[in-house]
Coordinates of C-alpha atoms in Angstrom, one line a residue:
M1 CA 0.0 0.4 0.1
I2 CA 2.5 2.2 0.7
S3 CA 4.8 2.1 -2.0
K4 CA 1.3 2.8 -4.3
L5 CA 1.0 6.2 -2.3
V6 CA 4.3 7.7 -3.2
N7 CA 3.0 7.9 -6.8
I8 CA -0.2 8.6 -6.7
G9 CA 0.3 12.4 -7.0
T10 CA 0.6 12.1 -10.9
L11 CA -3.2 11.0 -10.8
E12 CA -5.6 13.4 -11.8
P13 CA -7.6 14.6 -8.7
V14 CA -11.0 12.7 -9.7
F15 CA -9.2 9.8 -9.6
I16 CA -7.5 10.1 -6.7
C17 CA -11.0 10.6 -5.1
K18 CA -12.6 7.8 -6.1
V19 CA -9.4 5.7 -4.9
L20 CA -10.0 7.5 -1.4
I21 CA -14.0 6.6 -1.0
F22 CA -12.7 3.1 -2.1
I23 CA -10.5 2.6 0.3
T24 CA -12.2 4.2 3.2
V25 CA -15.6 2.3 2.4
K26 CA -13.0 -0.8 1.7
N27 CA -11.1 -0.5 5.5
M28 CA -14.4 0.2 7.0
S29 CA -15.6 -2.8 6.0
Q30 CA -12.6 -5.4 7.0
K31 CA -13.3 -3.0 10.8
L32 CA -9.4 -1.6 10.7
N33 CA -8.5 0.3 13.0
S34 CA -10.2 3.4 13.3
A35 CA -6.5 5.5 13.3
F36 CA -5.1 3.5 10.6
Q37 CA -8.0 4.9 8.5
V38 CA -6.9 8.4 9.3
L39 CA -3.6 8.1 8.8
I40 CA -5.1 7.1 5.2
V41 CA -7.0 9.8 4.6
L42 CA -4.5 12.0 5.4
M43 CA -1.8 10.3 3.4
L44 CA -4.2 10.5 -0.1
I45 CA -4.8 14.2 1.0
L46 CA -1.5 15.0 1.1
S47 CA -0.9 13.1 -2.4
I48 CA -3.9 15.3 -3.6
F49 CA -1.8 18.6 -2.6
S50 CA 1.5 17.3 -3.6
G51 CA 0.4 16.2 -7.1
T52 CA -0.5 20.1 -7.4
A53 CA 2.2 21.9 -6.0
T54 CA 4.3 19.4 -8.1
A55 CA 2.6 20.6 -10.8
A56 CA 4.7 24.0 -11.9
A57 CA 7.1 23.3 -8.9
G58 CA 10.4 25.4 -9.3
L59 CA 8.4 27.6 -11.6
K60 CA 8.9 31.0 -10.8
I61 CA 6.8 33.8 -13.1
T62 CA 7.8 37.2 -14.4
L63 CA 6.1 40.0 -16.3
V64 CA 9.3 42.0 -17.6
D65 CA 7.7 44.3 -19.9
Q66 CA 4.7 45.7 -21.4
T67 CA 4.0 47.7 -24.4
P68 CA 3.2 50.5 -24.0
Y69 CA 2.9 51.7 -20.5
P70 CA 0.6 52.6 -19.5
A71 CA -1.5 50.1 -21.4
Q72 CA -4.2 52.5 -23.1
P73 CA -8.0 51.3 -23.4
G74 CA -9.1 50.2 -27.0
E75 CA -6.0 49.5 -28.3
Q76 CA -3.5 46.4 -27.9
I77 CA -1.0 45.8 -25.3
R78 CA 2.1 43.9 -25.8
F79 CA 3.0 41.6 -22.3
W80 CA 7.0 40.4 -22.4
I81 CA 6.4 37.3 -19.9
Q82 CA 9.9 34.8 -18.4
A83 CA 9.4 31.6 -16.6
E84 CA 12.4 30.3 -15.0
N85 CA 13.0 27.2 -13.4
I86 CA 14.3 27.7 -10.1
G87 CA 14.3 24.0 -8.7
D88 CA 16.9 21.4 -9.2
G89 CA 15.0 19.5 -12.1
T90 CA 13.9 19.6 -15.2
L91 CA 10.4 20.7 -16.0
N92 CA 8.4 18.7 -18.9
N93 CA 5.4 20.3 -20.9
V94 CA 5.3 23.6 -19.2
T95 CA 2.2 25.7 -20.3
V96 CA 2.3 29.2 -19.4
Q97 CA -1.1 30.9 -20.5
V98 CA -2.5 34.8 -19.9
V99 CA -6.4 34.5 -19.0
S100 CA -9.0 36.7 -20.7
D101 CA -11.2 39.1 -18.5
G102 CA -13.3 41.6 -18.7
V103 CA -10.8 44.1 -19.1
F104 CA -8.0 42.1 -21.1
S105 CA -8.5 39.8 -23.8
A106 CA -6.8 37.5 -26.2
S107 CA -7.4 34.9 -29.0
T108 CA -6.7 31.4 -28.0
S109 CA -3.2 31.2 -30.2
E110 CA -2.0 34.2 -28.6
S111 CA -2.7 33.4 -25.0
T112 CA -0.8 30.3 -24.8
K113 CA 2.7 28.9 -24.8
T114 CA 3.5 25.5 -24.4
Y115 CA 7.7 24.5 -23.3
D116 CA 8.7 20.8 -24.0
N117 CA 11.5 21.4 -21.5
I118 CA 13.0 24.1 -19.0
Y119 CA 16.2 22.6 -17.6
A120 CA 17.1 23.7 -13.9
G121 CA 18.8 27.5 -13.4
S122 CA 17.1 28.3 -17.0
K123 CA 14.9 30.7 -19.0
V124 CA 12.8 31.3 -21.1
Y125 CA 10.5 34.2 -22.5
H126 CA 7.5 34.7 -24.6
E127 CA 5.7 37.9 -26.1
Y128 CA 1.7 37.7 -25.4
I129 CA -0.7 39.9 -27.3
M130 CA -3.9 40.8 -26.0
Y131 CA -6.2 44.2 -26.2
V132 CA -7.8 46.5 -23.7
A133 CA -11.4 46.9 -23.6
S134 CA -12.4 50.4 -24.7
D135 CA -14.6 51.0 -22.1
A136 CA -11.9 49.9 -19.3
P137 CA -11.5 52.7 -16.1
D138 CA -8.3 54.2 -15.6
G139 CA -6.3 52.6 -13.0
P140 CA -4.3 49.8 -11.8
R141 CA -6.0 46.6 -13.5
D142 CA -4.6 42.2 -12.3
L143 CA -3.3 40.6 -15.4
T144 CA -3.9 37.2 -14.2
V145 CA -1.4 34.2 -15.8
R146 CA -1.2 30.5 -15.1
Y147 CA 0.9 27.8 -15.8
R148 CA 1.3 24.0 -15.3
A149 CA 3.7 21.1 -15.8
N150 CA 4.5 18.2 -15.9
N151 CA 1.2 16.9 -17.6
T152 CA -0.8 17.6 -14.9
S153 CA -4.4 19.3 -14.9
N154 CA -4.0 21.8 -12.0
W155 CA -3.3 25.8 -13.2
I156 CA -1.1 27.5 -10.5
E157 CA -2.7 31.4 -10.7
Q158 CA -0.7 34.7 -10.1
K159 CA -1.9 38.0 -11.1
F160 CA 0.2 41.0 -11.9
T161 CA -0.7 44.5 -11.3
V162 CA -1.3 46.7 -14.9
N163 CA -1.5 50.3 -15.2
I164 CA -4.2 51.5 -17.8
G165 CA -4.2 54.9 -18.7
G166 CA -2.7 57.0 -16.1
I167 CA -2.1 60.6 -15.4
V168 CA -2.7 62.7 -18.8
D169 CA -0.6 66.5 -18.0
T170 CA -2.2 68.4 -21.3
D171 CA -0.4 71.6 -19.2
N172 CA 3.0 70.6 -19.5
R173 CA 4.3 69.2 -23.1
G174 CA 7.6 69.5 -22.6
T175 CA 9.9 66.7 -24.9
L176 CA 11.8 64.0 -22.5
I177 CA 15.3 62.8 -24.5
I178 CA 18.4 60.6 -22.8
E179 CA 20.9 63.2 -22.9
N180 CA 23.5 61.0 -21.2
V181 CA 23.8 57.2 -20.2
T182 CA 27.1 56.2 -17.9
S183 CA 28.0 53.1 -15.4
S184 CA 30.3 52.8 -12.8
P185 CA 32.3 50.5 -13.5
E186 CA 32.4 52.1 -17.5
V187 CA 33.4 48.4 -18.4
F188 CA 31.9 45.4 -16.5
M189 CA 33.6 41.9 -15.4
P190 CA 32.4 39.1 -14.4
G191 CA 30.4 39.1 -11.2
D192 CA 30.7 42.5 -10.9
E193 CA 27.9 45.0 -9.1
G194 CA 27.7 48.9 -10.3
I195 CA 25.4 51.5 -11.1
I196 CA 24.2 53.0 -14.5
W197 CA 22.9 56.4 -14.7
V198 CA 20.5 57.5 -16.9
T199 CA 20.0 61.1 -17.1
L200 CA 17.1 62.9 -18.6
K201 CA 16.7 66.0 -20.3
N202 CA 14.2 68.6 -21.0
N203 CA 14.8 69.3 -25.0
A204 CA 12.5 72.6 -24.2
T205 CA 14.1 75.6 -25.0
N206 CA 11.2 78.0 -24.0
Q207 CA 8.6 78.4 -21.2
T208 CA 5.9 78.7 -22.9
V209 CA 4.0 77.7 -26.5
S210 CA 1.6 79.1 -27.7
T211 CA -1.1 77.6 -30.6
S212 CA -3.0 77.9 -33.3
N213 CA -5.9 79.0 -30.9
S214 CA -4.5 80.6 -28.9
S215 CA -3.9 78.3 -26.3
T216 CA -0.7 78.5 -24.1
F217 CA 0.7 75.4 -22.5
M218 CA 3.9 75.4 -20.3
M219 CA 6.6 73.5 -21.4
N220 CA 7.3 71.8 -18.7
A221 CA 8.1 67.9 -19.0
R222 CA 6.0 65.7 -15.8
V223 CA 8.8 61.9 -15.0
Q224 CA 5.5 60.0 -13.8
S225 CA 8.1 56.7 -13.4
A226 CA 10.8 55.1 -14.9
D227 CA 12.2 51.8 -14.8
M228 CA 14.7 49.6 -16.2
Y229 CA 14.7 45.3 -16.8
S230 CA 17.0 42.9 -18.6
K231 CA 15.4 40.6 -20.6
D232 CA 19.7 38.8 -20.3
N233 CA 21.2 37.3 -18.1
I234 CA 21.8 40.6 -16.5
I235 CA 20.3 41.6 -13.1
V236 CA 19.3 44.8 -12.4
T237 CA 18.3 45.2 -8.2
S238 CA 16.6 48.6 -8.5
E239 CA 13.0 48.9 -8.7
A240 CA 10.6 51.2 -10.6
V241 CA 11.5 54.9 -9.4
N242 CA 7.8 57.0 -9.3
D243 CA 6.7 60.8 -9.3
L244 CA 9.8 62.2 -10.2
G245 CA 8.0 65.6 -10.5
I246 CA 8.8 68.1 -13.5
I247 CA 11.8 69.2 -15.0
A248 CA 12.1 72.6 -16.0
P249 CA 13.1 73.4 -19.6
G250 CA 16.6 72.9 -20.3
D251 CA 16.3 70.9 -17.1
N252 CA 18.1 67.3 -16.6
I253 CA 17.8 64.7 -13.7
S254 CA 20.0 61.8 -13.2
I255 CA 18.7 58.1 -12.3
P256 CA 20.1 55.5 -10.9
F257 CA 19.9 51.9 -11.7
R258 CA 21.7 49.1 -9.6
V259 CA 23.3 46.1 -11.4
S260 CA 24.4 42.9 -10.8
I261 CA 26.2 40.8 -13.2
P262 CA 26.6 36.9 -12.7
E263 CA 29.6 34.8 -12.5
D264 CA 29.3 33.0 -15.1
T265 CA 28.4 35.6 -18.1
V266 CA 29.8 34.9 -21.1
D267 CA 31.6 38.5 -22.8
G268 CA 29.8 40.3 -25.1
T269 CA 27.6 43.5 -25.2
Y270 CA 24.4 43.5 -23.3
L271 CA 20.5 45.3 -23.8
L272 CA 19.2 46.6 -20.9
T273 CA 15.5 48.2 -21.6
L274 CA 14.5 52.0 -20.0
N275 CA 11.1 52.7 -20.0
V276 CA 10.4 56.3 -18.8
T277 CA 6.5 57.4 -18.3
G278 CA 6.0 61.2 -19.5
S279 CA 3.4 63.6 -19.6
S280 CA 1.2 61.3 -21.3
Y281 CA 1.6 58.0 -23.8
E282 CA 2.7 60.4 -26.2
Y283 CA 5.7 61.7 -24.3
N284 CA 6.8 58.2 -23.2
I285 CA 9.9 56.9 -23.5
K286 CA 11.4 53.0 -24.2
R287 CA 14.7 52.5 -25.4
N288 CA 17.5 50.0 -25.0
V289 CA 20.8 50.7 -22.7
E290 CA 24.2 49.0 -23.7
I291 CA 26.9 47.7 -21.3
K292 CA 29.3 46.0 -22.0
V293 CA 31.0 42.6 -20.1
D294 CA 34.5 41.9 -21.0
S295 CA 36.9 39.0 -18.4
S296 CA 39.9 40.3 -19.3
G297 CA 42.4 42.5 -16.6
I298 CA 46.1 43.1 -15.7
K299 CA 48.8 40.8 -17.1
A300 CA 52.6 41.2 -16.4
I301 CA 54.7 40.4 -19.1
Q302 CA 58.9 39.8 -19.0
S303 CA 60.3 42.5 -20.8
K304 CA 63.5 41.3 -21.1
A305 CA 65.8 38.7 -19.7
A306 CA 66.7 39.1 -15.9
S307 CA 69.9 40.2 -15.5
S308 CA 72.8 39.1 -12.3
S309 CA 75.5 41.5 -10.2
T310 CA 76.9 40.8 -7.1
A311 CA 74.2 42.6 -5.4
G312 CA 71.4 40.4 -6.3
K313 CA 68.9 39.9 -9.1
T314 CA 66.9 42.7 -11.3
I315 CA 64.0 41.6 -12.9
E316 CA 61.8 44.1 -14.9
I317 CA 58.2 42.9 -16.5
D318 CA 55.3 45.2 -18.4
I319 CA 52.1 45.7 -17.1
V320 CA 49.3 45.9 -19.4
N321 CA 45.4 46.7 -19.1
Y322 CA 43.6 44.0 -21.5
H323 CA 40.8 45.3 -19.6
Q324 CA 38.2 47.3 -22.3
G325 CA 37.3 49.8 -19.4
T326 CA 40.2 51.8 -16.7
V327 CA 40.6 50.4 -13.7
R328 CA 42.2 51.9 -10.4
G329 CA 44.3 51.2 -7.8
V330 CA 46.5 49.1 -9.5
S331 CA 49.3 47.3 -7.7
I332 CA 51.8 44.7 -8.2
V333 CA 53.1 42.7 -5.5
P334 CA 56.0 40.1 -6.3
V335 CA 55.6 36.6 -4.2
A336 CA 58.7 34.3 -4.1
E337 CA 59.5 31.4 -1.3
G338 CA 62.9 32.2 0.0
M339 CA 63.5 35.4 -1.8
S340 CA 63.3 38.9 -0.8
F341 CA 62.4 41.7 -2.9
Y342 CA 62.6 45.7 -3.7
P343 CA 60.3 47.1 -3.8
T344 CA 58.3 45.1 -1.9
E345 CA 55.1 46.7 -4.0
Y346 CA 54.9 48.4 -7.0
F347 CA 51.8 50.9 -7.0
I348 CA 50.8 52.3 -10.5
G349 CA 47.2 53.6 -9.4
E350 CA 44.8 53.9 -12.5
M351 CA 45.1 52.4 -15.6
K352 CA 43.1 53.2 -18.9
A353 CA 42.5 50.2 -21.5
D354 CA 45.9 49.1 -23.1
D355 CA 47.9 51.7 -20.5
L356 CA 51.3 50.3 -20.4
Y357 CA 53.8 50.8 -17.2
T358 CA 57.5 49.3 -16.6
A359 CA 58.1 47.9 -13.1
K360 CA 61.2 47.2 -12.4
F361 CA 62.3 44.8 -8.9
N362 CA 65.3 43.9 -7.8
I363 CA 66.2 40.4 -5.5
T364 CA 68.3 41.7 -2.7
Q365 CA 68.7 38.6 -0.7
G366 CA 67.9 35.2 -0.3
A367 CA 67.7 31.8 -2.4
G368 CA 64.6 30.2 -3.7
D369 CA 63.6 28.2 -7.3
S370 CA 63.6 30.3 -10.3
N371 CA 59.2 31.0 -10.2
V372 CA 58.3 34.1 -9.0
E373 CA 54.4 35.4 -8.7
F374 CA 53.1 38.2 -9.6
K375 CA 49.9 39.6 -8.2
A376 CA 47.8 42.5 -10.3
V377 CA 45.1 43.5 -7.0
Y378 CA 42.9 46.6 -8.1
Y379 CA 39.0 47.7 -8.2
N380 CA 37.3 47.7 -11.4
G381 CA 34.8 50.2 -10.1
D382 CA 34.2 49.5 -6.3
N383 CA 34.8 45.1 -7.3
Y384 CA 38.4 44.1 -5.7
H385 CA 40.0 41.6 -8.3
E386 CA 42.9 40.1 -8.1
D387 CA 45.2 38.3 -11.3
S388 CA 48.7 37.0 -10.9
I389 CA 50.9 35.5 -13.6
T390 CA 54.3 33.5 -12.8
L391 CA 57.4 34.1 -14.4
D392 CA 60.2 32.4 -14.4
I393 CA 62.9 33.8 -14.0
G394 CA 66.6 31.8 -13.4
P395 CA 68.0 30.4 -10.4
V396 CA 68.8 33.1 -7.8
V397 CA 71.6 32.6 -5.5
K398 CA 72.3 33.6 -2.5
Q399 CA 74.2 37.6 -2.1
S400 CA 78.0 37.4 -1.0
S401 CA 78.7 39.9 2.1
G402 CA 80.6 43.2 1.1
I403 CA 83.8 42.5 3.0
M404 CA 84.9 39.3 1.3
T405 CA 83.9 40.7 -2.3
Y406 CA 86.3 43.7 -1.0
L407 CA 89.0 41.1 0.1
I408 CA 88.9 39.4 -3.2
Y409 CA 89.5 42.7 -4.8
L410 CA 92.2 43.3 -2.7
I411 CA 94.1 39.7 -3.3
I412 CA 93.4 40.1 -7.3
I413 CA 95.4 43.7 -7.1
L414 CA 98.3 42.1 -5.1
A415 CA 98.7 39.1 -7.3
I416 CA 99.1 41.6 -10.5
A417 CA 101.4 44.0 -8.9
A418 CA 103.6 40.9 -8.0
V419 CA 103.7 39.5 -11.3
V420 CA 104.1 42.9 -12.8
G421 CA 106.7 43.5 -10.4
H422 CA 108.5 39.9 -10.8
F423 CA 109.1 41.0 -14.7
Y424 CA 110.5 44.8 -14.3
L425 CA 113.1 43.7 -11.8
K426 CA 114.0 40.8 -14.1
K427 CA 114.6 43.0 -16.4
K428 CA 115.9 46.3 -15.0
K429 CA 117.9 44.8 -12.2
G430 CA 118.1 41.0 -13.1
I431 CA 117.1 39.5 -10.2
S432 CA 114.1 37.9 -9.0
L433 CA 110.7 39.6 -7.1
I434 CA 111.8 36.9 -4.0
D435 CA 115.6 37.7 -4.7
W436 CA 114.4 41.7 -4.5
L437 CA 112.4 40.9 -1.0
K438 CA 115.0 39.1 0.7
I439 CA 117.7 42.0 -0.5
Q440 CA 115.1 44.5 1.3
K441 CA 114.6 42.3 4.0
E442 CA 118.3 42.2 5.0
A443 CA 118.4 45.6 4.3
A444 CA 115.7 46.5 6.8
S445 CA 117.2 44.0 9.1
E446 CA 120.9 46.1 9.3
K447 CA 119.0 49.4 9.9
W448 CA 117.1 48.1 12.0
K449 CA 120.2 46.4 14.1
S450 CA 122.1 50.0 13.4
R451 CA 119.6 52.2 15.3
K452 CA 119.5 49.7 18.1
E453 CA 122.8 49.9 18.7
A454 CA 123.2 53.9 18.3
K455 CA 120.2 54.1 20.4
K456 CA 122.2 51.5 23.6
D457 CA 125.4 53.6 22.8
K458 CA 123.5 57.2 23.4
K459 CA 121.9 55.2 27.0
S460 CA 125.1 54.8 27.9
D461 CA 127.3 58.3 27.7
S462 CA 124.2 59.7 29.4
K463 CA 125.1 57.1 32.0
N464 CA 129.1 58.1 32.3
E465 CA 128.1 61.9 33.1

């Protein structure tokens, strides 16, 4: 019995109810323990709910876009809906459907989308075309989206708020334009977080404008709302901002949107969508905002062979910014076991794209193998990064002390002087250097003896007096 109950969640609810009644009656006829009956009934009821839950377990539905915004009575509207599998397993035969009601309506062919498979962690998108009733009142209305999966007939419903009409500010007729878009960092890396700044400007030049029928209108521009979203892997973490007020002619306003770049994002250019609701439907803005993702960073290249001297070894490396954007706080740190470096760290600071700097390091003491790791630490926007490369600089030997070096030089000089002196004496006086040294030694000895005797005689004379 238990083994049959494990898979009962995949059955239709009507069939489950029939089985429930049959088992209950059968158990009662067999006069089984009432507690066991209750257990069986609870397990069957639980299986009904689990069957409903597993119909779309792990499926997340998101309304990512609508055109136009806000919706207009009597006009067509397009909804861009995302289905994401946030579970661990694959979802099969997934159906997502927008439900027609008194406000929104769609044909059968336009209202339903079926996916054979949605794999774990993946997203799919579909555009649904609906029509807004001509007598639909202004204000927020519910759009009902339902979905199911894994060949079940149980629908799960979700509601999204859709604005119809909205504020129509006929007194302010300034025109909004996107004056500038910047980001920090200017080029993202996988795993980065940053801010995209959108600057909106009222392009009007006069404070008022007069029409042919002598009506006068203000040229201010109203910003009802601004929102940004992504249909790609990029994540926009900022919510929509509302009621931004009025922009005077020639003035502007900057709106920040926070974004996050997943670690598995591939290099390339991505488009985010910006929606701005102006004074009325005719003054809305919908534009693509471009951002770049580049995983390239800082590299160290050995520019010439390491040079050796009595003081140690010297190595020069070129530091190159391969990233498409500017990075800051760049610093190069050499690391090798058993070696000491001077300087211990080479600071560069800001590096623009393709900038090159040359760093020189002296290995002042120690002994180690030929591999040295050069770490490049830097910031892309406010995001910390670290790149490293290992270079083979050749074997490093321990530095000799200064005294020993001078002694070696002195011995070499004395040896050269002895050889030169030997040949000079041999040629000029016909004696060798050794014989000349003996003669000098004897002469010095005789001189020393004579001085000693003279001193002795002087002492004797002073006593006689």
